[in-house]
Coordinates of C-alpha atoms in Angstrom, one line a residue:
M1 CA 15.5 -8.2 47.6
T2 CA 18.0 -5.9 49.1
N3 CA 16.5 -3.0 51.0
T4 CA 19.0 -0.2 50.8
P5 CA 18.7 3.5 50.1
I6 CA 18.2 4.6 46.6
S7 CA 20.8 7.3 47.1
P8 CA 23.3 8.2 49.9
S9 CA 20.7 10.0 51.7
S10 CA 17.5 8.3 52.8
H11 CA 14.2 9.0 51.1
N12 CA 12.3 11.7 52.9
G13 CA 8.8 10.8 51.7
S14 CA 8.8 12.9 48.5
T15 CA 8.9 11.2 45.0
P16 CA 12.5 10.8 44.0
T17 CA 13.6 12.3 40.8
L18 CA 15.6 10.1 38.5
K19 CA 18.6 12.0 37.2
A20 CA 22.3 11.5 36.3
G21 CA 24.5 11.0 39.3
L22 CA 21.8 9.2 41.4
Q23 CA 23.2 6.1 43.0
L24 CA 21.3 2.9 43.5
Q25 CA 21.9 0.6 46.3
G26 CA 25.1 2.5 47.1
R27 CA 26.7 0.9 44.1
Y28 CA 25.2 1.8 40.7
N29 CA 25.7 5.3 39.5
L30 CA 23.1 6.5 36.9
I31 CA 24.8 8.0 33.8
N32 CA 22.1 8.8 31.2
R33 CA 18.6 7.5 30.3
I34 CA 18.5 5.3 27.3
A35 CA 14.9 4.2 27.1
T36 CA 11.5 4.8 28.7
G37 CA 8.4 2.7 29.1
G38 CA 5.0 2.5 30.7
M39 CA 6.4 1.1 34.0
G40 CA 10.1 2.0 34.1
E41 CA 13.0 3.9 32.8
V42 CA 16.2 2.3 31.6
W43 CA 19.4 4.0 32.4
R44 CA 23.0 3.4 31.5
A45 CA 24.9 3.0 34.8
R46 CA 28.3 2.1 36.2
D47 CA 28.9 -0.5 38.8
T48 CA 31.3 1.2 41.2
R49 CA 32.6 -2.1 42.5
T50 CA 33.6 -3.6 39.2
G51 CA 33.8 -0.5 37.0
T52 CA 31.6 -2.1 34.3
L53 CA 28.7 -0.5 32.5
V54 CA 25.3 -1.9 33.2
A55 CA 21.7 -1.2 32.4
A56 CA 19.4 -0.2 35.3
K57 CA 15.6 -0.4 34.9
V58 CA 14.1 1.9 37.6
L59 CA 10.5 2.2 38.4
R60 CA 9.0 5.4 37.1
P61 CA 8.9 8.0 39.9
E62 CA 5.1 8.5 39.7
L63 CA 4.8 4.7 40.4
T64 CA 6.8 4.8 43.6
G65 CA 5.0 2.9 46.3
E66 CA 2.5 1.3 43.9
E67 CA 2.5 -2.4 45.0
I68 CA 1.4 -3.9 41.7
S69 CA 4.2 -2.2 39.9
L70 CA 6.7 -3.3 42.5
S71 CA 5.3 -6.8 42.3
R72 CA 5.8 -6.9 38.6
L73 CA 9.3 -5.7 38.9
R74 CA 10.0 -8.5 41.5
I75 CA 8.5 -11.0 39.1
E76 CA 10.6 -9.7 36.2
A77 CA 13.8 -10.0 38.2
R78 CA 13.0 -13.4 39.6
N79 CA 11.9 -14.9 36.2
A80 CA 14.7 -13.4 34.2
M81 CA 17.3 -14.7 36.7
K82 CA 15.9 -18.2 36.3
A83 CA 16.2 -18.1 32.5
H84 CA 19.9 -18.5 31.9
H85 CA 20.6 -18.4 28.2
P86 CA 23.1 -16.5 25.9
N87 CA 20.3 -15.0 24.0
I88 CA 18.5 -13.6 27.1
A89 CA 19.7 -10.4 28.6
A90 CA 21.1 -11.4 32.0
V91 CA 19.7 -9.8 35.2
L92 CA 22.5 -9.2 37.6
D93 CA 20.9 -7.6 40.6
S94 CA 17.8 -6.0 41.9
G95 CA 16.6 -4.0 44.9
E96 CA 14.0 -1.7 46.3
S97 CA 13.8 1.0 49.0
D98 CA 11.1 3.3 50.3
G99 CA 8.7 2.2 47.5
Q100 CA 11.2 2.6 44.7
G101 CA 12.5 -0.5 42.9
W102 CA 15.1 -1.3 40.2
I103 CA 16.7 -4.1 38.3
V104 CA 20.3 -4.2 37.1
M105 CA 20.9 -6.0 33.8
E106 CA 23.7 -6.5 31.4
L107 CA 24.0 -3.5 29.0
V108 CA 23.2 -4.7 25.5
A109 CA 25.2 -2.6 23.0
G110 CA 22.7 -2.8 20.2
E111 CA 19.4 -1.5 18.9
P112 CA 15.8 -2.8 19.3
L113 CA 14.4 -4.7 16.3
T114 CA 11.8 -1.9 16.0
N115 CA 14.5 0.2 14.3
Y116 CA 14.8 -2.3 11.5
V117 CA 11.2 -3.5 10.8
G118 CA 7.7 -2.1 10.2
D119 CA 6.5 1.1 8.6
G120 CA 7.7 -0.2 5.2
K121 CA 11.1 -1.3 6.5
R122 CA 11.9 -4.9 5.6
L123 CA 14.6 -7.5 6.3
S124 CA 15.8 -10.0 3.7
A125 CA 15.4 -13.7 4.4
E126 CA 19.2 -13.9 5.0
E127 CA 19.0 -11.2 7.7
L128 CA 15.8 -12.5 9.3
I129 CA 16.5 -16.2 9.7
P130 CA 19.4 -15.7 12.2
I131 CA 17.2 -13.3 14.3
L132 CA 14.3 -15.8 14.4
S133 CA 16.6 -18.7 15.2
Q134 CA 18.3 -16.9 18.1
T135 CA 15.0 -15.6 19.5
A136 CA 13.6 -19.1 19.2
F137 CA 16.6 -20.4 21.1
A138 CA 15.9 -17.8 23.8
L139 CA 12.3 -18.8 24.1
D140 CA 13.3 -22.4 24.3
G141 CA 15.6 -21.5 27.2
A142 CA 12.8 -19.7 29.0
A143 CA 10.5 -22.6 28.4
Q144 CA 12.9 -25.0 29.9
A145 CA 13.0 -22.8 33.0
G146 CA 9.1 -22.9 33.0
I147 CA 8.8 -19.2 32.0
I148 CA 6.3 -17.8 29.4
H149 CA 7.4 -14.4 28.2
R150 CA 3.9 -13.1 27.1
D151 CA 5.2 -10.0 25.5
I152 CA 7.3 -11.0 22.4
K153 CA 7.5 -7.9 20.1
P154 CA 10.3 -6.1 18.2
A155 CA 10.9 -3.6 21.0
N156 CA 11.9 -6.5 23.3
V157 CA 14.3 -8.1 20.8
M158 CA 17.7 -6.3 20.9
V159 CA 20.2 -6.8 18.1
R160 CA 23.9 -6.2 18.6
P161 CA 26.1 -4.9 15.7
D162 CA 27.6 -8.4 15.4
G163 CA 24.2 -9.8 14.8
M164 CA 23.7 -11.4 18.3
V165 CA 20.2 -11.2 19.6
K166 CA 19.2 -10.6 23.2
L167 CA 15.6 -11.1 24.5
T168 CA 14.6 -8.5 27.1
D169 CA 11.8 -7.4 29.3
F170 CA 10.2 -10.2 31.3
G171 CA 7.9 -7.7 33.0
I172 CA 4.7 -9.6 32.4
S173 CA 6.2 -13.1 32.1
Y174 CA 4.5 -15.9 33.8
T175 CA 5.5 -19.2 35.5
S176 CA 3.5 -21.8 37.4
G177 CA 2.7 -20.9 41.0
Q178 CA 3.1 -17.2 40.3
A179 CA 0.6 -14.7 41.8
N180 CA -1.9 -13.5 39.3
L181 CA -1.7 -9.7 39.0
T182 CA -4.2 -9.5 36.1
A183 CA -7.8 -8.6 36.8
V184 CA -10.5 -11.1 36.0
G185 CA -11.5 -10.9 32.3
M186 CA -8.4 -8.9 31.3
V187 CA -5.7 -10.1 29.0
M188 CA -2.0 -9.0 29.3
G189 CA 0.0 -8.5 26.2
T190 CA 0.5 -6.3 23.1
A191 CA -2.5 -6.6 20.8
Q192 CA -0.5 -6.4 17.6
Y193 CA 1.4 -9.6 18.6
L194 CA -1.2 -11.4 20.7
A195 CA -1.9 -15.0 20.0
P196 CA -5.6 -15.8 19.2
E197 CA -6.1 -18.1 22.2
Q198 CA -4.8 -15.3 24.5
A199 CA -7.1 -12.8 22.9
M200 CA -10.0 -15.1 23.8
G201 CA -8.9 -15.2 27.4
S202 CA -7.2 -18.6 27.5
V203 CA -4.1 -19.2 29.7
A204 CA -0.9 -18.1 28.0
T205 CA 1.4 -20.9 26.8
H206 CA 4.8 -21.2 25.1
S207 CA 3.0 -21.7 21.8
G208 CA 1.6 -18.2 22.2
D209 CA 5.2 -16.8 22.4
L210 CA 6.0 -18.6 19.1
Y211 CA 2.9 -17.1 17.5
S212 CA 4.1 -13.6 18.5
L213 CA 7.4 -14.4 17.0
G214 CA 5.6 -15.3 13.8
V215 CA 3.9 -11.9 13.7
I216 CA 7.4 -10.3 14.0
A217 CA 8.6 -12.5 11.2
Y218 CA 5.7 -11.4 9.0
E219 CA 6.2 -7.8 9.8
A220 CA 10.0 -8.0 9.0
L221 CA 9.4 -9.7 5.6
A222 CA 6.4 -7.6 4.5
G223 CA 7.1 -4.2 6.1
Y224 CA 3.8 -4.2 7.9
R225 CA 1.9 -6.4 10.4
P226 CA -0.6 -9.0 9.2
F227 CA -3.5 -7.7 11.3
T228 CA -4.6 -4.2 12.3
G229 CA -7.6 -2.2 13.5
K230 CA -8.8 1.1 15.1
T231 CA -8.7 -0.2 18.6
V232 CA -6.8 -2.9 20.5
V233 CA -9.9 -5.0 20.7
E234 CA -10.3 -4.9 16.9
I235 CA -6.7 -5.8 16.4
A236 CA -6.9 -8.7 19.0
M237 CA -10.0 -10.1 17.4
A238 CA -8.5 -9.9 13.9
H239 CA -5.9 -12.4 15.1
V240 CA -8.8 -14.7 16.0
N241 CA -11.1 -14.3 13.0
E242 CA -9.1 -13.2 9.9
D243 CA -7.0 -15.2 7.5
V244 CA -3.3 -14.3 7.3
P245 CA -2.7 -12.2 4.1
A246 CA -0.2 -13.6 1.6
L247 CA 3.4 -12.5 2.0
P248 CA 5.0 -10.6 -0.9
D249 CA 6.0 -12.7 -3.8
D250 CA 9.7 -12.0 -3.3
V251 CA 9.7 -13.9 0.0
P252 CA 11.2 -17.4 -0.3
Q253 CA 8.4 -19.9 -0.2
P254 CA 10.1 -22.2 2.3
L255 CA 10.4 -19.3 4.8
A256 CA 6.9 -18.1 4.1
D257 CA 5.6 -21.6 4.9
V258 CA 7.3 -21.5 8.3
V259 CA 5.8 -18.0 9.0
Y260 CA 2.3 -19.3 8.0
R261 CA 2.8 -22.3 10.3
L262 CA 3.8 -20.0 13.3
L263 CA 0.6 -18.0 12.6
E264 CA -1.8 -20.9 12.7
K265 CA -4.9 -20.2 14.8
D266 CA -4.7 -23.7 16.5
P267 CA -1.7 -23.9 18.8
T268 CA -1.3 -27.6 18.0
D269 CA -0.6 -26.7 14.4
R270 CA 2.4 -24.5 15.3
P271 CA 6.0 -25.8 16.0
T272 CA 6.0 -27.7 19.2
S273 CA 8.9 -25.7 20.8
G274 CA 11.5 -23.1 20.1
A275 CA 14.0 -25.9 19.4
A276 CA 11.6 -27.4 16.8
L277 CA 11.4 -23.9 15.2
V278 CA 15.2 -23.7 15.0
R279 CA 15.3 -27.0 13.2
L280 CA 12.7 -25.8 10.6
L281 CA 14.7 -22.5 10.1
N282 CA 18.0 -24.5 9.6
H283 CA 16.3 -26.5 6.9
V284 CA 15.0 -23.3 5.2
A285 CA 18.5 -21.8 5.4
E286 CA 19.9 -24.9 3.6
E287 CA 17.2 -24.7 0.9
I288 CA 17.8 -21.1 0.0
G289 CA 21.6 -21.1 0.6
A290 CA 21.5 -18.8 3.6
S291 CA 23.2 -19.0 7.0
A292 CA 21.3 -19.5 10.2
G293 CA 24.3 -18.2 12.2
M294 CA 24.7 -14.6 13.5
T295 CA 24.5 -12.1 10.7
P296 CA 25.1 -8.4 11.2
L297 CA 22.2 -6.3 9.9
R298 CA 23.3 -4.2 6.9
R299 CA 21.3 -1.1 7.8
V300 CA 22.7 0.4 11.0
P301 CA 20.1 2.8 12.5
E302 CA 21.1 6.2 13.9
A303 CA 21.5 6.1 17.7
A304 CA 19.0 8.1 19.6
A305 CA 19.5 9.8 23.0
A306 CA 16.4 8.1 24.4
V307 CA 14.1 5.7 22.6
E308 CA 10.9 4.2 23.8
V309 CA 11.4 0.4 23.9
D310 CA 8.9 -1.0 26.3
R311 CA 5.5 0.5 26.1
E312 CA 3.2 -0.6 28.8
P313 CA 1.5 -3.8 27.7
Q314 CA -2.2 -3.4 26.8
R315 CA -4.9 -4.8 29.0
I316 CA -7.6 -6.1 26.6
R317 CA -11.1 -7.1 27.6
P318 CA -12.7 -9.1 24.8
S319 CA -16.2 -8.1 24.1
A320 CA -18.9 -10.7 24.9
A321 CA -21.2 -9.3 22.2
S322 CA -21.1 -10.4 18.6
F323 CA -18.0 -8.9 17.0
T324 CA -17.5 -8.1 13.3
P325 CA -13.7 -7.7 12.7
R326 CA -12.4 -4.8 10.8
P327 CA -10.6 -5.7 7.6
A328 CA -6.8 -5.7 7.9
T329 CA -5.5 -2.6 6.1
P330 CA -1.7 -2.9 5.8
P331 CA -0.1 -0.5 3.3
L332 CA -0.9 -1.3 -0.3
R333 CA -3.0 -4.3 0.7
K334 CA -6.7 -4.3 1.5
W335 CA -8.5 -7.2 3.0
V336 CA -12.1 -7.8 3.9
P337 CA -13.4 -9.7 7.0
L338 CA -14.3 -13.4 6.8
K339 CA -17.9 -14.1 5.8
D340 CA -19.6 -17.5 6.3
G341 CA -16.3 -19.3 6.7
K342 CA -15.0 -18.2 3.2
K343 CA -11.5 -17.1 2.6
N344 CA -10.7 -13.4 2.3
A345 CA -11.6 -11.8 -1.0
P346 CA -9.5 -8.9 -2.2
S347 CA -11.0 -5.4 -2.3
P348 CA -11.3 -3.9 -5.8
P349 CA -9.6 -2.6 -7.8
E350 CA -6.4 -4.1 -6.4
K351 CA -6.3 -7.9 -6.6
I352 CA -4.2 -9.5 -3.8
P353 CA -3.6 -13.3 -4.2
T354 CA -4.4 -15.7 -1.5
R355 CA -1.7 -18.1 -0.3
A356 CA -2.9 -20.9 -2.6
E357 CA -3.1 -18.5 -5.6
S358 CA 0.4 -17.2 -4.9
R359 CA 1.7 -20.7 -5.2
S360 CA -0.4 -21.8 -8.2
N361 CA 0.4 -18.6 -10.1
A362 CA 4.1 -18.8 -9.5
K363 CA 5.8 -18.9 -13.0
P364 CA 9.1 -20.7 -13.4
S365 CA 11.9 -18.8 -15.0
L366 CA 14.6 -20.1 -17.3
D367 CA 18.2 -20.2 -16.3
P368 CA 20.2 -18.1 -18.9
G369 CA 23.1 -20.5 -18.6
L370 CA 21.0 -23.5 -19.5
L371 CA 19.5 -21.6 -22.5
V372 CA 23.0 -21.0 -23.8
I373 CA 23.9 -24.7 -23.4
G374 CA 20.7 -25.7 -25.1
G375 CA 21.4 -23.4 -28.0
L376 CA 24.9 -24.8 -28.4
I377 CA 23.5 -28.4 -28.4
I378 CA 21.0 -27.4 -31.2
L379 CA 23.8 -25.7 -33.2
T380 CA 26.0 -28.8 -32.9
I381 CA 23.2 -31.1 -34.1
I382 CA 22.6 -28.8 -37.1
L383 CA 26.3 -28.8 -38.0
I384 CA 26.4 -32.6 -37.8
I385 CA 23.3 -32.9 -40.0
I386 CA 24.8 -30.5 -42.6
A387 CA 28.0 -32.6 -42.6
M388 CA 26.0 -35.8 -43.1
L389 CA 24.0 -34.3 -45.9
R390 CA 27.2 -33.3 -47.7
D391 CA 28.5 -36.9 -47.5
D392 CA 25.1 -38.4 -48.6
P393 CA 22.7 -35.9 -50.2
E394 CA 19.9 -38.4 -50.2
T395 CA 20.1 -38.9 -46.4
T396 CA 17.3 -37.1 -44.5
A397 CA 17.5 -36.6 -40.7
Y398 CA 14.4 -36.2 -38.5
I399 CA 14.7 -34.4 -35.2
P400 CA 11.9 -35.0 -32.7
Q401 CA 10.4 -31.8 -31.5
G402 CA 11.8 -30.5 -28.2
S403 CA 14.5 -33.2 -27.9
A404 CA 17.3 -30.7 -28.3
S405 CA 16.1 -28.1 -25.8
T406 CA 16.4 -28.2 -22.1
Y407 CA 15.1 -25.9 -19.4
L408 CA 15.3 -25.9 -15.6
E409 CA 12.5 -24.7 -13.5
V410 CA 13.7 -22.1 -11.0
E411 CA 11.6 -21.4 -8.0
P412 CA 10.4 -17.8 -7.8
W413 CA 11.9 -17.4 -4.3
L414 CA 15.4 -17.2 -5.9
T415 CA 14.5 -13.7 -7.1
P416 CA 16.7 -11.2 -5.2
I417 CA 14.8 -9.5 -2.3
P418 CA 14.8 -5.7 -2.5
V419 CA 15.8 -3.9 0.7
Y420 CA 14.1 -0.6 1.4

């Protein structure tokens, strides 16, 4: 890394204050802060050599000189530079001086996915499939570079106005041969999106990143996450022990099946790679008549002066004692913990269907157009019979029951999806 002053004057030993006008590496002028997180602040900056706008992630002033934070920043820069992909935010430069470090990235003119999902906000299948496909492409690109992201969540998925997705924040990413900065018995990640095997302390894998993407997909379609709890440990263990609640009935069944597959407890039951997931999503798009290409989101969130987009990943220590998971309590849905290997039972008085019940109880609807056609056919037959009876009054015609009516079963997933 380049070791140059953080500003025109050398650091005098006091903690530097990040403010507009500060120059990094004698090249990047900070303009305004656009996001804050547990480890760094993201600033809009201008490259004085090229005149282009960039994003500069700078270590928080209070972490100046902290070797672990500096090491994570170096790892993020190195791993992100290795993962070249159109759906990964490119890292352009990095540096550190006098205990302060920074990363210079492409400036993504968009909003984090957190502005569109969760807290009751939902995306339609047509909006979500392109986002999942592009994120899966990004994960596949990272996997080919030997990198596991380990922190896939809506805050790290940026969506441009044209619908293009950019995966960001490789701050806790991992690659083979990398120094382990996590204490023994600790798990790195965000509990709400943590794969079951990682919650139990197993080594993170690419399959874990796909599981996290499945949690994002569930949250986007339902408006809430599949698992919750009072503490990060409860949430993490819910991923391990609890069944996935059924998605709302208006979610297309082919897409729901893909989400359920991503959320399988056994990594071997999930899609084998990001590319495999893209193929599944392309098939779903064909089935429901949607596009898997870039699709602008219809609801454009209001821009904020500074939004928090990369909270510090939670360090989770699974309890060695017997653990009874707290029932998931998403809005309007109440679930009880598993008992003796049985499936979740709904809490009275509200009855929430299981996945199997949702499928078995799905009632086909009749196409109005086919009903009209069937009616015309019946009317035509009646007119023919009347004409025949006029010619031969003694002639009697017998019409088998049901032979003149036709109906077409329409899958319930064709029901329009409301957008809140």
